[in-house]
Coordinates of C-alpha atoms in Angstrom, one line a residue:
M5 CA 5.7 8.1 34.5
T6 CA 7.6 10.8 34.9
E7 CA 9.1 12.8 31.8
P8 CA 13.2 12.9 31.5
S9 CA 14.7 16.1 32.5
P10 CA 15.3 18.6 29.7
T11 CA 18.8 18.7 31.1
T12 CA 19.5 14.9 30.5
R13 CA 21.7 14.2 27.7
D14 CA 22.0 11.0 25.6
P15 CA 25.4 9.5 26.1
R16 CA 25.5 8.3 22.7
L17 CA 25.4 11.8 21.3
E18 CA 28.6 12.7 23.3
V19 CA 30.6 10.5 20.8
T20 CA 31.3 12.2 17.9
F21 CA 30.3 11.2 14.3
G22 CA 33.7 10.6 13.3
V23 CA 34.5 8.3 16.2
R24 CA 31.1 6.1 15.6
V25 CA 32.3 5.7 12.1
A26 CA 35.8 4.5 13.0
A27 CA 34.4 2.5 15.4
W28 CA 31.9 0.6 13.0
W29 CA 34.7 0.4 10.5
S30 CA 37.2 -1.2 13.0
A31 CA 34.4 -3.8 14.2
C32 CA 33.8 -4.7 10.3
F33 CA 37.7 -4.9 9.9
I34 CA 38.1 -7.1 13.3
A35 CA 35.1 -9.3 12.1
I36 CA 36.5 -9.6 8.4
A37 CA 40.2 -10.5 9.8
A38 CA 38.8 -13.1 12.2
A39 CA 36.8 -14.6 9.3
I40 CA 40.2 -14.7 7.1
F41 CA 42.0 -16.3 10.1
L42 CA 39.4 -19.1 10.6
L43 CA 39.4 -19.6 6.9
V44 CA 43.3 -20.0 6.6
T45 CA 43.4 -22.2 9.6
I46 CA 40.5 -24.7 8.2
L47 CA 42.5 -24.7 4.9
S48 CA 45.9 -25.2 6.6
K49 CA 44.3 -28.0 8.3
V50 CA 43.5 -29.9 5.1
S51 CA 46.4 -28.8 3.3
L52 CA 46.5 -31.7 0.8
V53 CA 43.1 -30.6 -0.7
T54 CA 44.1 -27.0 -0.6
I55 CA 47.2 -27.5 -2.5
T56 CA 46.1 -30.0 -5.0
V57 CA 42.7 -28.3 -5.7
S58 CA 44.3 -24.9 -6.2
T59 CA 47.0 -26.4 -8.6
A60 CA 44.7 -28.3 -10.5
V61 CA 42.4 -25.2 -11.0
M62 CA 45.6 -23.3 -12.0
M63 CA 46.4 -26.0 -14.7
A64 CA 42.9 -25.8 -15.8
A65 CA 43.0 -22.4 -16.4
L66 CA 45.9 -22.8 -18.7
L67 CA 44.6 -25.8 -20.5
Q68 CA 41.1 -25.0 -21.0
P69 CA 41.4 -22.7 -23.9
A70 CA 42.8 -25.5 -25.8
V71 CA 39.7 -27.6 -25.0
A72 CA 37.4 -24.8 -25.9
W73 CA 39.3 -24.5 -29.0
L74 CA 39.0 -28.1 -30.0
V75 CA 35.1 -27.7 -28.9
S76 CA 34.5 -24.9 -31.2
H77 CA 36.0 -27.2 -34.2
K78 CA 33.3 -29.9 -33.6
V79 CA 35.3 -32.1 -31.5
P80 CA 33.4 -33.7 -28.6
R81 CA 34.2 -32.3 -25.2
A82 CA 35.1 -35.7 -23.3
L83 CA 37.7 -36.3 -26.3
A84 CA 38.8 -32.7 -26.3
A85 CA 39.5 -32.9 -22.5
V86 CA 41.2 -36.1 -22.7
L87 CA 43.3 -35.2 -25.6
V88 CA 44.4 -31.8 -23.7
F89 CA 45.0 -33.5 -20.6
F90 CA 47.4 -36.2 -22.0
L91 CA 49.1 -33.7 -24.1
G92 CA 49.7 -31.2 -21.3
V93 CA 50.6 -33.4 -18.4
G94 CA 52.7 -35.7 -20.7
G95 CA 54.6 -32.7 -22.1
V96 CA 55.7 -31.4 -18.5
T97 CA 56.2 -35.0 -17.3
A98 CA 58.3 -35.6 -20.5
L99 CA 60.2 -32.6 -19.6
G100 CA 60.9 -33.4 -16.1
W101 CA 61.9 -37.2 -16.9
F102 CA 64.4 -35.4 -19.5
V103 CA 66.0 -33.2 -17.1
A104 CA 66.1 -36.2 -14.5
T105 CA 67.7 -38.7 -16.9
R106 CA 70.4 -36.6 -17.9
V107 CA 71.4 -35.6 -14.8
A108 CA 71.5 -39.0 -13.4
E109 CA 73.5 -39.9 -16.6
S110 CA 76.0 -37.3 -15.7
A111 CA 76.2 -38.0 -12.0
P112 CA 78.9 -40.3 -12.2
D113 CA 81.4 -37.8 -13.8
M114 CA 80.3 -34.9 -11.6
T115 CA 81.3 -36.7 -8.6
G116 CA 85.0 -36.7 -9.3
Q117 CA 84.3 -32.8 -10.5
L118 CA 82.7 -32.2 -7.2
N119 CA 85.8 -33.6 -5.2
E120 CA 88.0 -31.4 -7.4
A121 CA 85.9 -28.4 -6.6
A122 CA 86.0 -29.0 -2.8
V123 CA 89.8 -28.8 -2.9
S124 CA 89.7 -25.5 -5.1
I125 CA 87.2 -24.1 -2.8
R126 CA 89.6 -25.0 0.4
D127 CA 92.6 -23.7 -1.2
W128 CA 90.6 -20.3 -1.9
L129 CA 89.4 -20.4 1.5
V130 CA 92.8 -20.7 2.7
H131 CA 95.0 -18.6 0.2
G132 CA 92.3 -16.2 -0.8
P133 CA 91.1 -13.1 0.7
L134 CA 89.7 -14.7 3.5
S135 CA 92.6 -16.2 4.7
L136 CA 90.8 -18.8 6.9
K137 CA 92.8 -21.3 9.0
A138 CA 93.4 -24.6 7.1
E139 CA 91.6 -26.7 10.1
D140 CA 88.3 -24.4 9.3
A141 CA 88.4 -24.7 5.4
E142 CA 88.5 -28.3 6.1
Q143 CA 85.6 -28.3 8.3
Y144 CA 83.8 -26.3 5.7
T145 CA 84.6 -28.5 2.6
T146 CA 85.0 -32.0 4.3
G147 CA 82.7 -34.4 2.7
L148 CA 81.5 -32.6 -0.3
G149 CA 82.6 -34.8 -2.9
E150 CA 81.8 -37.8 -0.3
T151 CA 78.3 -37.1 0.2
L152 CA 77.7 -38.1 -3.8
S153 CA 80.1 -40.9 -3.8
D154 CA 79.2 -43.0 -0.9
G155 CA 76.0 -44.6 0.3
N156 CA 75.0 -41.9 2.3
L157 CA 73.1 -40.5 -0.6
T158 CA 71.3 -43.3 -1.4
T159 CA 70.2 -43.7 2.4
G160 CA 69.0 -40.4 2.2
L161 CA 67.1 -40.8 -1.0
M162 CA 65.4 -43.8 0.6
E163 CA 64.3 -42.0 3.4
T164 CA 63.1 -39.3 1.3
A165 CA 60.8 -41.5 -0.6
T166 CA 59.1 -42.6 2.3
G167 CA 57.8 -39.0 2.8
A168 CA 57.3 -38.7 -1.1
I169 CA 54.4 -41.3 -0.5
G170 CA 52.2 -38.2 0.4
V171 CA 53.5 -36.1 -2.4
L172 CA 52.8 -38.8 -4.9
S173 CA 49.1 -39.0 -3.7
G174 CA 48.9 -35.4 -3.9
V175 CA 49.9 -35.5 -7.5
V176 CA 47.5 -38.5 -8.1
F177 CA 44.7 -36.2 -6.4
T178 CA 45.7 -33.0 -8.7
L179 CA 45.6 -35.0 -11.9
F180 CA 42.2 -36.3 -11.3
A181 CA 40.8 -33.0 -10.0
L182 CA 42.6 -31.3 -13.2
L183 CA 40.9 -34.0 -15.7
F184 CA 37.5 -33.5 -13.9
L185 CA 37.7 -29.8 -14.5
L186 CA 38.7 -30.3 -18.0
F187 CA 35.5 -32.4 -18.6
D188 CA 33.4 -29.9 -16.8
S189 CA 31.4 -27.4 -19.1
G190 CA 30.4 -25.1 -16.2
Q191 CA 28.1 -27.5 -14.2
I192 CA 30.5 -27.1 -11.1
W193 CA 30.3 -23.4 -11.4
R194 CA 26.5 -23.3 -11.7
G195 CA 26.2 -25.7 -8.7
F196 CA 28.2 -23.2 -6.8
V197 CA 26.2 -20.5 -7.7
G198 CA 22.8 -22.2 -7.1
L199 CA 24.0 -22.4 -3.3
V200 CA 24.0 -18.8 -2.8
P201 CA 20.9 -16.8 -2.1
P202 CA 18.9 -15.9 -5.3
H203 CA 19.3 -12.2 -4.9
A204 CA 23.3 -12.6 -4.7
Q205 CA 23.1 -15.4 -7.7
P206 CA 23.8 -12.6 -10.4
H207 CA 26.7 -11.0 -8.5
T208 CA 28.4 -14.6 -7.9
Y209 CA 28.1 -15.3 -11.5
E210 CA 30.0 -12.3 -12.8
A211 CA 32.5 -12.2 -10.2
G212 CA 33.2 -16.1 -11.4
R213 CA 33.5 -15.0 -15.0
A214 CA 36.0 -12.2 -14.2
A215 CA 38.0 -14.5 -11.7
W216 CA 38.3 -17.3 -14.7
R217 CA 39.3 -14.5 -17.0
T218 CA 41.9 -13.2 -14.7
L219 CA 43.3 -16.6 -14.0
T220 CA 43.4 -17.5 -17.6
R221 CA 45.3 -14.2 -18.7
Y222 CA 47.9 -15.2 -15.8
M223 CA 48.6 -18.4 -16.8
R224 CA 49.4 -17.6 -20.3
A225 CA 51.6 -14.7 -19.2
L226 CA 53.3 -16.7 -16.7
V227 CA 54.3 -19.6 -19.4
V228 CA 55.6 -16.7 -21.5
L229 CA 57.8 -15.0 -18.8
A230 CA 59.1 -18.4 -17.6
A231 CA 60.4 -19.2 -21.1
I232 CA 61.9 -15.6 -21.4
N233 CA 63.7 -16.0 -18.0
A234 CA 64.9 -19.4 -19.0
L235 CA 66.2 -18.1 -22.4
A236 CA 67.7 -15.4 -21.0
M237 CA 70.4 -17.7 -19.5
V238 CA 71.1 -19.6 -22.3
P239 CA 73.9 -17.5 -23.9
V240 CA 75.5 -17.2 -20.4
M241 CA 75.7 -21.2 -20.2
I242 CA 77.1 -21.4 -23.8
V243 CA 79.8 -18.8 -23.0
A244 CA 80.6 -20.5 -19.6
D245 CA 80.7 -24.0 -21.8
L246 CA 78.5 -25.5 -19.1
P247 CA 77.2 -29.2 -19.8
M248 CA 73.5 -30.0 -20.1
I249 CA 72.5 -26.7 -21.3
V250 CA 69.2 -28.1 -22.9
P251 CA 68.3 -29.8 -19.4
L252 CA 69.3 -27.0 -17.4
T253 CA 67.3 -24.5 -19.7
I254 CA 64.4 -26.5 -19.2
L255 CA 64.9 -26.5 -15.4
L256 CA 64.9 -22.9 -15.3
F257 CA 61.7 -22.9 -17.4
L258 CA 59.9 -25.1 -14.8
G259 CA 61.7 -23.0 -11.8
S260 CA 60.3 -19.8 -13.2
L261 CA 56.9 -21.0 -13.1
V262 CA 56.8 -19.8 -9.5
P263 CA 57.2 -16.1 -9.8
L264 CA 60.6 -14.7 -8.3
I265 CA 61.4 -17.7 -6.3
G266 CA 61.5 -20.7 -8.5
I267 CA 64.3 -19.4 -10.6
L268 CA 66.5 -18.8 -7.6
V269 CA 66.1 -22.3 -6.7
A270 CA 66.6 -23.5 -10.2
G271 CA 69.4 -21.2 -10.7
A272 CA 71.4 -22.5 -7.6
I273 CA 71.3 -25.8 -9.4
V274 CA 72.8 -24.4 -12.5
A275 CA 75.4 -22.6 -10.2
L276 CA 76.3 -25.9 -8.5
I277 CA 77.0 -27.5 -12.2
A278 CA 79.0 -24.7 -13.1
L279 CA 81.1 -25.1 -10.0
V280 CA 82.0 -28.9 -10.3
S281 CA 82.1 -28.6 -14.3
Q282 CA 84.2 -25.2 -14.9
G283 CA 85.5 -24.2 -11.4
L284 CA 84.9 -21.5 -8.7
A285 CA 85.5 -18.3 -11.1
T286 CA 82.8 -19.5 -13.7
A287 CA 80.3 -20.3 -10.7
V288 CA 80.6 -17.0 -9.5
L289 CA 80.1 -15.4 -12.9
V290 CA 76.9 -17.5 -13.4
I291 CA 75.6 -16.5 -10.1
V292 CA 76.2 -13.0 -11.3
A293 CA 74.4 -13.5 -14.3
L294 CA 71.6 -15.2 -12.8
I295 CA 71.4 -12.1 -9.9
L296 CA 71.0 -10.0 -13.1
V297 CA 68.3 -12.0 -14.6
V298 CA 66.4 -12.1 -11.4
Q299 CA 66.7 -8.6 -10.9
L300 CA 65.9 -7.2 -14.6
F301 CA 63.0 -9.9 -15.4
G302 CA 61.8 -10.6 -11.8
N303 CA 61.8 -7.5 -10.4
L304 CA 61.0 -5.5 -13.4
L305 CA 59.8 -7.3 -16.6
N306 CA 57.7 -10.1 -14.8
P307 CA 55.8 -7.5 -12.7
V308 CA 55.3 -5.3 -15.5
L309 CA 54.0 -7.9 -18.0
L310 CA 52.1 -9.9 -15.0
G311 CA 50.4 -6.7 -14.1
K312 CA 49.1 -5.9 -17.6
A313 CA 47.7 -9.5 -17.9
V314 CA 46.0 -9.4 -14.7
D315 CA 45.9 -5.7 -14.1
I316 CA 47.7 -5.5 -10.8
H317 CA 50.2 -2.6 -10.2
P318 CA 53.7 -4.1 -10.1
L319 CA 54.4 -3.2 -6.7
A320 CA 51.3 -5.2 -5.5
I321 CA 52.6 -8.2 -7.2
L322 CA 56.2 -7.8 -5.2
V323 CA 54.4 -7.5 -2.0
G324 CA 52.0 -10.3 -2.8
V325 CA 54.9 -12.8 -3.9
T326 CA 56.9 -11.6 -0.6
A327 CA 53.8 -12.1 1.8
G328 CA 52.9 -15.4 0.1
T329 CA 56.6 -16.6 0.5
I330 CA 56.5 -15.7 4.3
L331 CA 52.9 -16.9 4.6
G332 CA 52.9 -20.0 2.5
G333 CA 56.6 -20.6 1.5
V334 CA 57.0 -22.0 -2.5
F335 CA 53.3 -22.6 -2.8
G336 CA 52.3 -19.4 -1.3
A337 CA 54.6 -17.5 -3.8
F338 CA 53.0 -19.4 -6.3
I339 CA 49.4 -18.6 -5.9
A340 CA 49.8 -15.1 -4.2
V341 CA 49.5 -13.3 -7.3
P342 CA 46.7 -15.0 -9.1
L343 CA 44.9 -15.0 -5.8
V344 CA 45.2 -11.2 -5.2
A345 CA 44.2 -10.7 -8.8
V346 CA 41.2 -12.8 -8.7
I347 CA 39.8 -11.1 -5.9
K348 CA 40.4 -7.7 -7.0
N349 CA 38.6 -8.3 -10.4
A350 CA 35.8 -10.4 -8.9
S351 CA 35.3 -7.5 -6.5
L352 CA 35.6 -5.0 -9.4
A353 CA 33.0 -7.3 -11.5
V354 CA 30.5 -7.3 -8.6
R355 CA 31.0 -3.3 -8.6
D356 CA 30.0 -3.1 -12.2
H357 CA 27.0 -5.3 -11.7
H358 CA 25.6 -3.1 -9.4
R359 CA 26.1 -0.3 -11.9
G360 CA 24.5 -2.1 -14.4
E361 CA 27.6 -2.4 -16.7
V362 CA 28.4 -5.4 -18.9
L363 CA 31.7 -7.0 -18.7
E364 CA 33.3 -7.2 -22.3
F365 CA 35.4 -10.4 -23.3
D366 CA 38.1 -10.5 -25.7
D367 CA 37.8 -12.8 -28.6
G368 CA 40.5 -14.8 -27.3
D369 CA 39.0 -15.4 -24.0
E370 CA 37.4 -18.8 -24.7
A371 CA 38.0 -19.8 -21.2
A372 CA 36.4 -17.1 -19.7
E373 CA 33.3 -17.8 -21.9
A374 CA 33.5 -21.6 -21.0
I375 CA 32.6 -21.1 -17.5
S376 CA 29.2 -19.4 -18.4
T377 CA 28.4 -22.1 -20.9

């Protein structure tokens, strides 16, 4: 066997070390991106399960501390879970029902006001700074009041009710999943940890504790911030002399549970009621106030406080919500921030476990401790 010529050079050595490192990083990045894309594709195919389970987990993170508190006061876990479940779900349902009934009671009066508002808008479009032609203004405003007064709305609601069957099934699925999560005392997580290889179980365990603590803190902060957003609009609605101030405040609170996006949707309804009840000028003032609230609390206070609650930079929160909205709509905006926070803090927990550091929990983090019991 002939020896290789001393002048023969290994072609692998012709590639510099930096290029080889970059190539490995690129290959790993492509593999991770492909895995994430495959996971997202699979989850989108079973979107009903994905949405309901995600919503149930987030609701459980909010209600679990109450269950842990009752258990610590010698209440049986099953009874504590049932009590918290019915109080939590019943409270949200009561708020939604109160808003819906008050709006339904005011609908007949608002129909006539909406017709008057349509006439005012048409006159403003023609005689105001826009100076539109009468036929164009008529085209923009025709049927604004008739939509609520004739049978078209009823027909549309019946068609929507057919599609709402799927939503109803999702709600039922979410409630059952929430109840099971409240009943659970860590068995679900321990079963999941048991599926991973033995050498990875301690890391998975610590990551789960950190993820649950993060999600619990996020949900607490989210409820507080939703209340702040809603209460900030109460003086504006009082000055504007809007009807149904209490239902509208509740609506803003529920809408604010979706960071930066939900308050815009709820605010649009408030602006519409201002239009039909007090006129165009008041509606414009309410819209301006809503914009200021969104800018102040949505883009400044919300990210700062949520960032402290979940240890994420405010800019990362803004980017996460925007990306989540683009990719998943309202649901994407709802889960974007907690998802980023959970991934970040779980990764840090695994790193700290490698270093032999012990995770510290506050005295009030009963929910975080519940996952380890």
